[in-house]
mmCIF file with all atom_site columns, C-alpha atoms and ligand atoms in Angstrom:
data_model
loop_
_atom_site.group_PDB
_atom_site.id
_atom_site.type_symbol
_atom_site.label_atom_id
_atom_site.label_alt_id
_atom_site.label_comp_id
_atom_site.label_asym_id
_atom_site.label_entity_id
_atom_site.label_seq_id
_atom_site.pdbx_PDB_ins_code
_atom_site.Cartn_x
_atom_site.Cartn_y
_atom_site.Cartn_z
_atom_site.occupancy
_atom_site.B_iso_or_equiv
_atom_site.pdbx_formal_charge
_atom_site.auth_seq_id
_atom_site.auth_comp_id
_atom_site.auth_asym_id
_atom_site.auth_atom_id
_atom_site.pdbx_PDB_model_num
ATOM   1   C  CA  . MET A 1 1   ? 130.691 142.928 117.371 1.00 0.00 ? 4   MET A CA  1
ATOM   2   C  CA  . VAL A 1 2   ? 131.199 139.468 115.822 1.00 0.00 ? 5   VAL A CA  1
ATOM   3   C  CA  . TRP A 1 3   ? 134.900 140.212 115.327 1.00 0.00 ? 6   TRP A CA  1
ATOM   4   C  CA  . SER A 1 4   ? 135.183 141.140 118.981 1.00 0.00 ? 7   SER A CA  1
ATOM   5   C  CA  . LEU A 1 5   ? 133.494 137.866 120.008 1.00 0.00 ? 8   LEU A CA  1
ATOM   6   C  CA  . ILE A 1 6   ? 135.800 135.832 117.758 1.00 0.00 ? 9   ILE A CA  1
ATOM   7   C  CA  . GLY A 1 7   ? 138.916 137.657 118.990 1.00 0.00 ? 10  GLY A CA  1
ATOM   8   C  CA  . THR A 1 8   ? 137.952 137.268 122.638 1.00 0.00 ? 11  THR A CA  1
ATOM   9   C  CA  . ALA A 1 9   ? 136.960 133.611 122.238 1.00 0.00 ? 12  ALA A CA  1
ATOM   10  C  CA  . PHE A 1 10  ? 140.189 132.616 120.548 1.00 0.00 ? 13  PHE A CA  1
ATOM   11  C  CA  . TRP A 1 11  ? 142.397 134.638 122.902 1.00 0.00 ? 14  TRP A CA  1
ATOM   12  C  CA  . ALA A 1 12  ? 140.686 133.468 126.079 1.00 0.00 ? 15  ALA A CA  1
ATOM   13  C  CA  . MET A 1 13  ? 140.833 129.802 125.007 1.00 0.00 ? 16  MET A CA  1
ATOM   14  C  CA  . LEU A 1 14  ? 144.492 129.736 123.935 1.00 0.00 ? 17  LEU A CA  1
ATOM   15  C  CA  . PRO A 1 15  ? 145.638 128.497 127.401 1.00 0.00 ? 18  PRO A CA  1
ATOM   16  C  CA  . ALA A 1 16  ? 143.134 125.626 126.948 1.00 0.00 ? 19  ALA A CA  1
ATOM   17  C  CA  . TYR A 1 17  ? 144.148 124.799 123.361 1.00 0.00 ? 20  TYR A CA  1
ATOM   18  C  CA  . VAL A 1 18  ? 147.884 124.500 123.960 1.00 0.00 ? 21  VAL A CA  1
ATOM   19  C  CA  . PRO A 1 19  ? 148.001 121.843 126.780 1.00 0.00 ? 22  PRO A CA  1
ATOM   20  C  CA  . ASN A 1 20  ? 146.761 118.958 124.613 1.00 0.00 ? 23  ASN A CA  1
ATOM   21  C  CA  . ASN A 1 21  ? 149.282 119.731 121.901 1.00 0.00 ? 24  ASN A CA  1
ATOM   22  C  CA  . ALA A 1 22  ? 152.107 120.128 124.426 1.00 0.00 ? 25  ALA A CA  1
ATOM   23  C  CA  . ALA A 1 23  ? 151.083 116.785 125.975 1.00 0.00 ? 26  ALA A CA  1
ATOM   24  C  CA  . VAL A 1 24  ? 151.313 115.077 122.589 1.00 0.00 ? 27  VAL A CA  1
ATOM   25  C  CA  . LEU A 1 25  ? 154.878 116.355 122.165 1.00 0.00 ? 28  LEU A CA  1
ATOM   26  C  CA  . ALA A 1 26  ? 155.926 115.663 125.788 1.00 0.00 ? 29  ALA A CA  1
ATOM   27  C  CA  . GLY A 1 27  ? 153.951 112.465 126.467 1.00 0.00 ? 30  GLY A CA  1
ATOM   28  C  CA  . GLY A 1 28  ? 155.549 109.244 127.588 1.00 0.00 ? 31  GLY A CA  1
ATOM   29  C  CA  . GLY A 1 29  ? 156.677 107.582 130.772 1.00 0.00 ? 32  GLY A CA  1
ATOM   30  C  CA  . ARG A 1 30  ? 154.485 106.368 133.573 1.00 0.00 ? 33  ARG A CA  1
ATOM   31  C  CA  . PRO A 1 31  ? 150.764 106.246 132.773 1.00 0.00 ? 34  PRO A CA  1
ATOM   32  C  CA  . ILE A 1 32  ? 148.482 107.940 135.332 1.00 0.00 ? 35  ILE A CA  1
ATOM   33  C  CA  . ASP A 1 33  ? 146.489 104.742 135.882 1.00 0.00 ? 36  ASP A CA  1
ATOM   34  C  CA  . ASP A 1 34  ? 149.731 102.772 136.448 1.00 0.00 ? 37  ASP A CA  1
ATOM   35  C  CA  . GLY A 1 35  ? 148.342 99.988  134.291 1.00 0.00 ? 38  GLY A CA  1
ATOM   36  C  CA  . ARG A 1 36  ? 145.301 99.453  136.496 1.00 0.00 ? 39  ARG A CA  1
ATOM   37  C  CA  . THR A 1 37  ? 142.172 98.028  134.951 1.00 0.00 ? 40  THR A CA  1
ATOM   38  C  CA  . TRP A 1 38  ? 138.476 98.151  135.719 1.00 0.00 ? 41  TRP A CA  1
ATOM   39  C  CA  . GLY A 1 39  ? 136.053 95.636  134.275 1.00 0.00 ? 42  GLY A CA  1
ATOM   40  C  CA  . GLY A 1 40  ? 138.879 94.085  132.272 1.00 0.00 ? 43  GLY A CA  1
ATOM   41  C  CA  . ARG A 1 41  ? 139.832 97.336  130.594 1.00 0.00 ? 44  ARG A CA  1
ATOM   42  C  CA  . ARG A 1 42  ? 142.407 99.981  131.392 1.00 0.00 ? 45  ARG A CA  1
ATOM   43  C  CA  . LEU A 1 43  ? 141.208 102.752 133.651 1.00 0.00 ? 46  LEU A CA  1
ATOM   44  C  CA  . LEU A 1 44  ? 142.632 105.442 131.316 1.00 0.00 ? 47  LEU A CA  1
ATOM   45  C  CA  . GLY A 1 45  ? 145.250 103.785 129.111 1.00 0.00 ? 48  GLY A CA  1
ATOM   46  C  CA  . ASP A 1 46  ? 148.874 104.415 128.169 1.00 0.00 ? 49  ASP A CA  1
ATOM   47  C  CA  . GLY A 1 47  ? 147.932 107.625 126.339 1.00 0.00 ? 50  GLY A CA  1
ATOM   48  C  CA  . LYS A 1 48  ? 147.446 109.572 129.606 1.00 0.00 ? 51  LYS A CA  1
ATOM   49  C  CA  . THR A 1 49  ? 150.794 110.074 131.348 1.00 0.00 ? 52  THR A CA  1
ATOM   50  C  CA  . TRP A 1 50  ? 152.014 112.140 134.294 1.00 0.00 ? 53  TRP A CA  1
ATOM   51  C  CA  . ARG A 1 51  ? 154.633 113.845 132.157 1.00 0.00 ? 54  ARG A CA  1
ATOM   52  C  CA  . GLY A 1 52  ? 152.219 114.764 129.359 1.00 0.00 ? 55  GLY A CA  1
ATOM   53  C  CA  . THR A 1 53  ? 149.691 116.109 131.868 1.00 0.00 ? 56  THR A CA  1
ATOM   54  C  CA  . ALA A 1 54  ? 152.260 118.130 133.849 1.00 0.00 ? 57  ALA A CA  1
ATOM   55  C  CA  . VAL A 1 55  ? 153.979 119.606 130.793 1.00 0.00 ? 58  VAL A CA  1
ATOM   56  C  CA  . GLY A 1 56  ? 150.628 120.348 129.156 1.00 0.00 ? 59  GLY A CA  1
ATOM   57  C  CA  . THR A 1 57  ? 149.303 122.147 132.229 1.00 0.00 ? 60  THR A CA  1
ATOM   58  C  CA  . LEU A 1 58  ? 152.499 124.155 132.724 1.00 0.00 ? 61  LEU A CA  1
ATOM   59  C  CA  . ALA A 1 59  ? 152.559 125.110 129.049 1.00 0.00 ? 62  ALA A CA  1
ATOM   60  C  CA  . GLY A 1 60  ? 148.998 126.437 129.275 1.00 0.00 ? 63  GLY A CA  1
ATOM   61  C  CA  . VAL A 1 61  ? 149.669 128.450 132.438 1.00 0.00 ? 64  VAL A CA  1
ATOM   62  C  CA  . ALA A 1 62  ? 152.924 129.857 131.017 1.00 0.00 ? 65  ALA A CA  1
ATOM   63  C  CA  . LEU A 1 63  ? 151.091 130.852 127.856 1.00 0.00 ? 66  LEU A CA  1
ATOM   64  C  CA  . ALA A 1 64  ? 148.379 132.661 129.859 1.00 0.00 ? 67  ALA A CA  1
ATOM   65  C  CA  . LEU A 1 65  ? 151.034 134.682 131.693 1.00 0.00 ? 68  LEU A CA  1
ATOM   66  C  CA  . GLY A 1 66  ? 152.871 135.353 128.433 1.00 0.00 ? 69  GLY A CA  1
ATOM   67  C  CA  . LEU A 1 67  ? 149.687 136.559 126.777 1.00 0.00 ? 70  LEU A CA  1
ATOM   68  C  CA  . ASN A 1 68  ? 149.149 139.007 129.665 1.00 0.00 ? 71  ASN A CA  1
ATOM   69  C  CA  . ALA A 1 69  ? 152.451 140.646 128.737 1.00 0.00 ? 72  ALA A CA  1
ATOM   70  C  CA  . VAL A 1 70  ? 151.268 141.401 125.191 1.00 0.00 ? 73  VAL A CA  1
ATOM   71  C  CA  . VAL A 1 71  ? 147.538 141.910 125.734 1.00 0.00 ? 74  VAL A CA  1
ATOM   72  C  CA  . ASP A 1 72  ? 147.676 145.680 125.143 1.00 0.00 ? 75  ASP A CA  1
ATOM   73  C  CA  . PRO A 1 73  ? 149.561 145.744 121.830 1.00 0.00 ? 76  PRO A CA  1
ATOM   74  C  CA  . VAL A 1 74  ? 147.635 142.749 120.472 1.00 0.00 ? 77  VAL A CA  1
ATOM   75  C  CA  . GLY A 1 75  ? 144.289 144.202 121.571 1.00 0.00 ? 78  GLY A CA  1
ATOM   76  C  CA  . THR A 1 76  ? 145.121 147.529 119.960 1.00 0.00 ? 79  THR A CA  1
ATOM   77  C  CA  . ALA A 1 77  ? 146.310 145.849 116.760 1.00 0.00 ? 80  ALA A CA  1
ATOM   78  C  CA  . ILE A 1 78  ? 143.110 143.869 116.254 1.00 0.00 ? 81  ILE A CA  1
ATOM   79  C  CA  . GLY A 1 79  ? 140.836 146.512 117.769 1.00 0.00 ? 82  GLY A CA  1
ATOM   80  C  CA  . VAL A 1 80  ? 139.395 144.245 120.481 1.00 0.00 ? 83  VAL A CA  1
ATOM   81  C  CA  . SER A 1 81  ? 139.394 144.764 124.234 1.00 0.00 ? 84  SER A CA  1
ATOM   82  C  CA  . LEU A 1 82  ? 140.989 141.421 125.214 1.00 0.00 ? 85  LEU A CA  1
ATOM   83  C  CA  . PRO A 1 83  ? 140.913 139.886 128.703 1.00 0.00 ? 86  PRO A CA  1
ATOM   84  C  CA  . THR A 1 84  ? 144.009 139.442 130.870 1.00 0.00 ? 87  THR A CA  1
ATOM   85  C  CA  . PHE A 1 85  ? 144.302 136.112 132.700 1.00 0.00 ? 88  PHE A CA  1
ATOM   86  C  CA  . PRO A 1 86  ? 144.328 135.967 136.489 1.00 0.00 ? 89  PRO A CA  1
ATOM   87  C  CA  . LEU A 1 87  ? 146.698 133.175 137.593 1.00 0.00 ? 90  LEU A CA  1
ATOM   88  C  CA  . TRP A 1 88  ? 143.793 130.965 138.684 1.00 0.00 ? 91  TRP A CA  1
ATOM   89  C  CA  . GLY A 1 89  ? 142.013 131.590 135.390 1.00 0.00 ? 92  GLY A CA  1
ATOM   90  C  CA  . GLY A 1 90  ? 145.071 130.318 133.498 1.00 0.00 ? 93  GLY A CA  1
ATOM   91  C  CA  . VAL A 1 91  ? 145.456 127.334 135.825 1.00 0.00 ? 94  VAL A CA  1
ATOM   92  C  CA  . GLY A 1 92  ? 141.757 126.522 135.466 1.00 0.00 ? 95  GLY A CA  1
ATOM   93  C  CA  . LEU A 1 93  ? 141.838 126.603 131.666 1.00 0.00 ? 96  LEU A CA  1
ATOM   94  C  CA  . ALA A 1 94  ? 145.044 124.552 131.369 1.00 0.00 ? 97  ALA A CA  1
ATOM   95  C  CA  . LEU A 1 95  ? 144.364 121.993 134.095 1.00 0.00 ? 98  LEU A CA  1
ATOM   96  C  CA  . GLY A 1 96  ? 140.708 121.749 133.069 1.00 0.00 ? 99  GLY A CA  1
ATOM   97  C  CA  . ALA A 1 97  ? 141.652 121.040 129.455 1.00 0.00 ? 100 ALA A CA  1
ATOM   98  C  CA  . MET A 1 98  ? 143.887 118.172 130.580 1.00 0.00 ? 101 MET A CA  1
ATOM   99  C  CA  . ALA A 1 99  ? 141.248 116.882 133.021 1.00 0.00 ? 102 ALA A CA  1
ATOM   100 C  CA  . GLY A 1 100 ? 138.547 116.948 130.331 1.00 0.00 ? 103 GLY A CA  1
ATOM   101 C  CA  . ASP A 1 101 ? 140.774 114.938 127.988 1.00 0.00 ? 104 ASP A CA  1
ATOM   102 C  CA  . ILE A 1 102 ? 141.527 112.442 130.777 1.00 0.00 ? 105 ILE A CA  1
ATOM   103 C  CA  . ALA A 1 103 ? 137.824 112.120 131.617 1.00 0.00 ? 106 ALA A CA  1
ATOM   104 C  CA  . ALA A 1 104 ? 137.151 111.413 127.932 1.00 0.00 ? 107 ALA A CA  1
ATOM   105 C  CA  . SER A 1 105 ? 139.711 108.588 127.946 1.00 0.00 ? 108 SER A CA  1
ATOM   106 C  CA  . PHE A 1 106 ? 137.975 107.137 130.999 1.00 0.00 ? 109 PHE A CA  1
ATOM   107 C  CA  . ILE A 1 107 ? 134.653 107.212 129.112 1.00 0.00 ? 110 ILE A CA  1
ATOM   108 C  CA  . LYS A 1 108 ? 136.279 105.759 125.975 1.00 0.00 ? 111 LYS A CA  1
ATOM   109 C  CA  . ARG A 1 109 ? 137.746 102.810 127.899 1.00 0.00 ? 112 ARG A CA  1
ATOM   110 C  CA  . ARG A 1 110 ? 134.423 102.136 129.662 1.00 0.00 ? 113 ARG A CA  1
ATOM   111 C  CA  . SER A 1 111 ? 132.709 102.058 126.267 1.00 0.00 ? 114 SER A CA  1
ATOM   112 C  CA  . GLY A 1 112 ? 135.222 99.518  124.961 1.00 0.00 ? 115 GLY A CA  1
ATOM   113 C  CA  . ARG A 1 113 ? 137.298 101.852 122.781 1.00 0.00 ? 116 ARG A CA  1
ATOM   114 C  CA  . GLU A 1 114 ? 141.007 101.061 122.772 1.00 0.00 ? 117 GLU A CA  1
ATOM   115 C  CA  . ARG A 1 115 ? 143.689 103.729 123.123 1.00 0.00 ? 118 ARG A CA  1
ATOM   116 C  CA  . GLY A 1 116 ? 143.689 105.970 120.078 1.00 0.00 ? 119 GLY A CA  1
ATOM   117 C  CA  . ALA A 1 117 ? 140.150 105.069 118.973 1.00 0.00 ? 120 ALA A CA  1
ATOM   118 C  CA  . SER A 1 118 ? 138.099 108.067 117.934 1.00 0.00 ? 121 SER A CA  1
ATOM   119 C  CA  . PHE A 1 119 ? 134.910 109.194 119.628 1.00 0.00 ? 122 PHE A CA  1
ATOM   120 C  CA  . PRO A 1 120 ? 133.489 111.959 117.429 1.00 0.00 ? 123 PRO A CA  1
ATOM   121 C  CA  . GLY A 1 121 ? 132.148 114.860 119.451 1.00 0.00 ? 124 GLY A CA  1
ATOM   122 C  CA  . LEU A 1 122 ? 133.803 113.813 122.705 1.00 0.00 ? 125 LEU A CA  1
ATOM   123 C  CA  . ASP A 1 123 ? 137.304 114.111 121.181 1.00 0.00 ? 126 ASP A CA  1
ATOM   124 C  CA  . GLN A 1 124 ? 136.634 117.677 120.028 1.00 0.00 ? 127 GLN A CA  1
ATOM   125 C  CA  . LEU A 1 125 ? 134.841 119.066 123.043 1.00 0.00 ? 128 LEU A CA  1
ATOM   126 C  CA  . ASP A 1 126 ? 136.141 117.174 126.106 1.00 0.00 ? 129 ASP A CA  1
ATOM   127 C  CA  . PHE A 1 127 ? 138.894 119.685 126.804 1.00 0.00 ? 130 PHE A CA  1
ATOM   128 C  CA  . VAL A 1 128 ? 136.644 122.705 126.129 1.00 0.00 ? 131 VAL A CA  1
ATOM   129 C  CA  . VAL A 1 129 ? 134.061 121.593 128.671 1.00 0.00 ? 132 VAL A CA  1
ATOM   130 C  CA  . GLY A 1 130 ? 136.802 120.678 131.173 1.00 0.00 ? 133 GLY A CA  1
ATOM   131 C  CA  . ALA A 1 131 ? 138.588 124.009 130.729 1.00 0.00 ? 134 ALA A CA  1
ATOM   132 C  CA  . LEU A 1 132 ? 135.448 126.117 131.095 1.00 0.00 ? 135 LEU A CA  1
ATOM   133 C  CA  . LEU A 1 133 ? 134.202 124.213 134.144 1.00 0.00 ? 136 LEU A CA  1
ATOM   134 C  CA  . MET A 1 134 ? 137.572 124.371 135.913 1.00 0.00 ? 137 MET A CA  1
ATOM   135 C  CA  . ALA A 1 135 ? 137.942 128.081 135.096 1.00 0.00 ? 138 ALA A CA  1
ATOM   136 C  CA  . VAL A 1 136 ? 134.514 128.748 136.600 1.00 0.00 ? 139 VAL A CA  1
ATOM   137 C  CA  . VAL A 1 137 ? 135.504 126.821 139.741 1.00 0.00 ? 140 VAL A CA  1
ATOM   138 C  CA  . LEU A 1 138 ? 138.947 128.409 140.221 1.00 0.00 ? 141 LEU A CA  1
ATOM   139 C  CA  . ALA A 1 139 ? 138.277 131.952 138.937 1.00 0.00 ? 142 ALA A CA  1
ATOM   140 C  CA  . PRO A 1 140 ? 134.480 132.346 138.929 1.00 0.00 ? 143 PRO A CA  1
ATOM   141 C  CA  . GLU A 1 141 ? 134.238 136.123 138.621 1.00 0.00 ? 144 GLU A CA  1
ATOM   142 C  CA  . TRP A 1 142 ? 136.721 136.315 135.781 1.00 0.00 ? 145 TRP A CA  1
ATOM   143 C  CA  . ALA A 1 143 ? 135.298 133.306 133.932 1.00 0.00 ? 146 ALA A CA  1
ATOM   144 C  CA  . LEU A 1 144 ? 131.695 134.512 134.061 1.00 0.00 ? 147 LEU A CA  1
ATOM   145 C  CA  . ALA A 1 145 ? 132.709 138.008 132.896 1.00 0.00 ? 148 ALA A CA  1
ATOM   146 C  CA  . THR A 1 146 ? 134.872 136.619 130.065 1.00 0.00 ? 149 THR A CA  1
ATOM   147 C  CA  . PHE A 1 147 ? 132.850 133.687 128.738 1.00 0.00 ? 150 PHE A CA  1
ATOM   148 C  CA  . THR A 1 148 ? 129.633 135.497 127.910 1.00 0.00 ? 151 THR A CA  1
ATOM   149 C  CA  . PRO A 1 149 ? 126.918 133.651 125.944 1.00 0.00 ? 152 PRO A CA  1
ATOM   150 C  CA  . GLY A 1 150 ? 128.147 135.132 122.629 1.00 0.00 ? 153 GLY A CA  1
ATOM   151 C  CA  . VAL A 1 151 ? 131.748 134.125 123.329 1.00 0.00 ? 154 VAL A CA  1
ATOM   152 C  CA  . LEU A 1 152 ? 130.606 130.625 124.345 1.00 0.00 ? 155 LEU A CA  1
ATOM   153 C  CA  . VAL A 1 153 ? 128.734 130.145 121.067 1.00 0.00 ? 156 VAL A CA  1
ATOM   154 C  CA  . VAL A 1 154 ? 131.855 131.116 119.088 1.00 0.00 ? 157 VAL A CA  1
ATOM   155 C  CA  . ILE A 1 155 ? 133.976 128.730 121.182 1.00 0.00 ? 158 ILE A CA  1
ATOM   156 C  CA  . LEU A 1 156 ? 131.609 125.781 120.761 1.00 0.00 ? 159 LEU A CA  1
ATOM   157 C  CA  . VAL A 1 157 ? 131.374 126.289 116.988 1.00 0.00 ? 160 VAL A CA  1
ATOM   158 C  CA  . THR A 1 158 ? 135.020 127.050 116.140 1.00 0.00 ? 161 THR A CA  1
ATOM   159 C  CA  . THR A 1 159 ? 136.920 124.816 118.586 1.00 0.00 ? 162 THR A CA  1
ATOM   160 C  CA  . PRO A 1 160 ? 135.952 121.492 116.943 1.00 0.00 ? 163 PRO A CA  1
ATOM   161 C  CA  . LEU A 1 161 ? 137.138 122.884 113.585 1.00 0.00 ? 164 LEU A CA  1
ATOM   162 C  CA  . LEU A 1 162 ? 140.449 124.093 115.073 1.00 0.00 ? 165 LEU A CA  1
ATOM   163 C  CA  . HIS A 1 163 ? 140.920 120.782 116.891 1.00 0.00 ? 166 HIS A CA  1
ATOM   164 C  CA  . VAL A 1 164 ? 140.347 118.693 113.768 1.00 0.00 ? 167 VAL A CA  1
ATOM   165 C  CA  . GLY A 1 165 ? 142.725 120.952 111.819 1.00 0.00 ? 168 GLY A CA  1
ATOM   166 C  CA  . THR A 1 166 ? 145.607 120.895 114.305 1.00 0.00 ? 169 THR A CA  1
ATOM   167 C  CA  . ASN A 1 167 ? 145.324 117.134 114.836 1.00 0.00 ? 170 ASN A CA  1
ATOM   168 C  CA  . ILE A 1 168 ? 145.553 116.477 111.091 1.00 0.00 ? 171 ILE A CA  1
ATOM   169 C  CA  . ILE A 1 169 ? 148.703 118.628 111.014 1.00 0.00 ? 172 ILE A CA  1
ATOM   170 C  CA  . ALA A 1 170 ? 150.123 116.812 114.078 1.00 0.00 ? 173 ALA A CA  1
ATOM   171 C  CA  . TYR A 1 171 ? 149.418 113.476 112.335 1.00 0.00 ? 174 TYR A CA  1
ATOM   172 C  CA  . LYS A 1 172 ? 151.043 114.583 109.059 1.00 0.00 ? 175 LYS A CA  1
ATOM   173 C  CA  . ILE A 1 173 ? 154.236 115.747 110.783 1.00 0.00 ? 176 ILE A CA  1
ATOM   174 C  CA  . GLY A 1 174 ? 154.359 112.470 112.715 1.00 0.00 ? 177 GLY A CA  1
ATOM   175 C  CA  . ALA A 1 175 ? 153.701 113.876 116.211 1.00 0.00 ? 178 ALA A CA  1
ATOM   176 C  CA  . LYS A 1 176 ? 150.445 111.946 116.588 1.00 0.00 ? 179 LYS A CA  1
ATOM   177 C  CA  . ASP A 1 177 ? 149.529 108.356 115.687 1.00 0.00 ? 180 ASP A CA  1
ATOM   178 C  CA  . GLU A 1 178 ? 146.003 109.127 114.503 1.00 0.00 ? 181 GLU A CA  1
ATOM   179 C  CA  . PRO A 1 179 ? 144.543 112.171 112.736 1.00 0.00 ? 182 PRO A CA  1
ATOM   180 C  CA  . TRP A 1 180 ? 142.036 112.856 115.615 1.00 0.00 ? 183 TRP A CA  1
HETATM 181 N  N1  . CTP B 2 .   ? 149.397 112.526 126.252 1.00 0.00 ? 21  CTP B N1  1
HETATM 182 C  C1  . CTP B 2 .   ? 149.931 112.333 127.544 1.00 0.00 ? 21  CTP B C1  1
HETATM 183 N  N2  . CTP B 2 .   ? 149.222 112.727 128.647 1.00 0.00 ? 21  CTP B N2  1
HETATM 184 C  C2  . CTP B 2 .   ? 147.990 113.296 128.530 1.00 0.00 ? 21  CTP B C2  1
HETATM 185 C  C3  . CTP B 2 .   ? 147.436 113.503 127.243 1.00 0.00 ? 21  CTP B C3  1
HETATM 186 C  C4  . CTP B 2 .   ? 148.154 113.091 126.126 1.00 0.00 ? 21  CTP B C4  1
HETATM 187 O  O1  . CTP B 2 .   ? 151.044 111.826 127.678 1.00 0.00 ? 21  CTP B O1  1
HETATM 188 N  N3  . CTP B 2 .   ? 147.332 113.685 129.628 1.00 0.00 ? 21  CTP B N3  1
HETATM 189 C  C5  . CTP B 2 .   ? 150.193 112.112 125.071 1.00 0.00 ? 21  CTP B C5  1
HETATM 190 C  C6  . CTP B 2 .   ? 150.251 110.589 124.915 1.00 0.00 ? 21  CTP B C6  1
HETATM 191 O  O2  . CTP B 2 .   ? 151.526 110.269 124.398 1.00 0.00 ? 21  CTP B O2  1
HETATM 192 C  C7  . CTP B 2 .   ? 149.152 110.322 123.898 1.00 0.00 ? 21  CTP B C7  1
HETATM 193 C  C8  . CTP B 2 .   ? 149.245 111.521 122.987 1.00 0.00 ? 21  CTP B C8  1
HETATM 194 O  O3  . CTP B 2 .   ? 149.612 112.595 123.867 1.00 0.00 ? 21  CTP B O3  1
HETATM 195 O  O4  . CTP B 2 .   ? 149.328 109.101 123.207 1.00 0.00 ? 21  CTP B O4  1
HETATM 196 C  C9  . CTP B 2 .   ? 147.976 111.820 122.226 1.00 0.00 ? 21  CTP B C9  1
HETATM 197 O  O5  . CTP B 2 .   ? 146.951 112.213 123.119 1.00 0.00 ? 21  CTP B O5  1
HETATM 198 P  P1  . CTP B 2 .   ? 145.470 111.631 122.966 1.00 0.00 ? 21  CTP B P1  1
HETATM 199 O  O6  . CTP B 2 .   ? 145.007 111.600 121.567 1.00 0.00 ? 21  CTP B O6  1
HETATM 200 O  O7  . CTP B 2 .   ? 144.647 112.373 123.953 1.00 0.00 ? 21  CTP B O7  1
HETATM 201 O  O8  . CTP B 2 .   ? 145.676 110.118 123.519 1.00 0.00 ? 21  CTP B O8  1
HETATM 202 P  P2  . CTP B 2 .   ? 145.495 108.707 122.822 1.00 0.00 ? 21  CTP B P2  1
HETATM 203 O  O9  . CTP B 2 .   ? 146.822 108.038 122.792 1.00 0.00 ? 21  CTP B O9  1
HETATM 204 O  O10 . CTP B 2 .   ? 144.754 108.853 121.563 1.00 0.00 ? 21  CTP B O10 1
HETATM 205 O  O11 . CTP B 2 .   ? 144.624 107.923 123.874 1.00 0.00 ? 21  CTP B O11 1
HETATM 206 P  P3  . CTP B 2 .   ? 143.030 108.025 124.152 1.00 0.00 ? 21  CTP B P3  1
HETATM 207 O  O12 . CTP B 2 .   ? 142.382 106.991 123.300 1.00 0.00 ? 21  CTP B O12 1
HETATM 208 O  O13 . CTP B 2 .   ? 142.948 107.699 125.608 1.00 0.00 ? 21  CTP B O13 1
HETATM 209 O  O14 . CTP B 2 .   ? 142.610 109.425 123.830 1.00 0.00 ? 21  CTP B O14 1
HETATM 210 MG MG1 . MG  B 3 .   ? 143.454 110.203 120.877 1.00 0.00 ? 22  MG  B MG1 1
#
């Protein structure tokens, strides 16, 4: 029962976990806010770029479709009945993860935090909330059937731990400027 919740949570959130990491690797170029400011501070900052957002979203959607191709063997191997991703479910998770991260940067700038500053809590959950909300909007039936209360609890508890872990690795290998 718990194993099934953990397996489903991790599997269903993979298309939301990958975009941020892909954006870190692909980021650069024109910032989304084009340098615009509001109240003397950048709207979003140089850390949110068109290229990072596009590559991140595409990576998440491609992963969702790739996972569909191996859902049966993986499900059998771990003994869990895993969900397949409808296209709009994958788009919702990937685009929502990017949008949540962008919304967090907007909030960080409004609260006076410079690019790269940490905001504990927001940094770890912004993309989860964005991904789940966008999935519910774009693929409501699938999202409500997949993200049951038990699965949601597992996601909210384990995602911050995974996020902290992968960002420390990204920092150590030099892909990220800060360990958060
Ligand atoms: N990135 C990007 N586009 C995005 C998200 C991330 O290009 N939509 C890239 C940027 O190169 C960014 C890096 O990934 O610097 C790390 O992402 P993140 O930690 O989210 O950005 P920060 O630079 O820390 O900026 P912020 O303080 O706004 O989070
Ligand atoms: Mg950051």
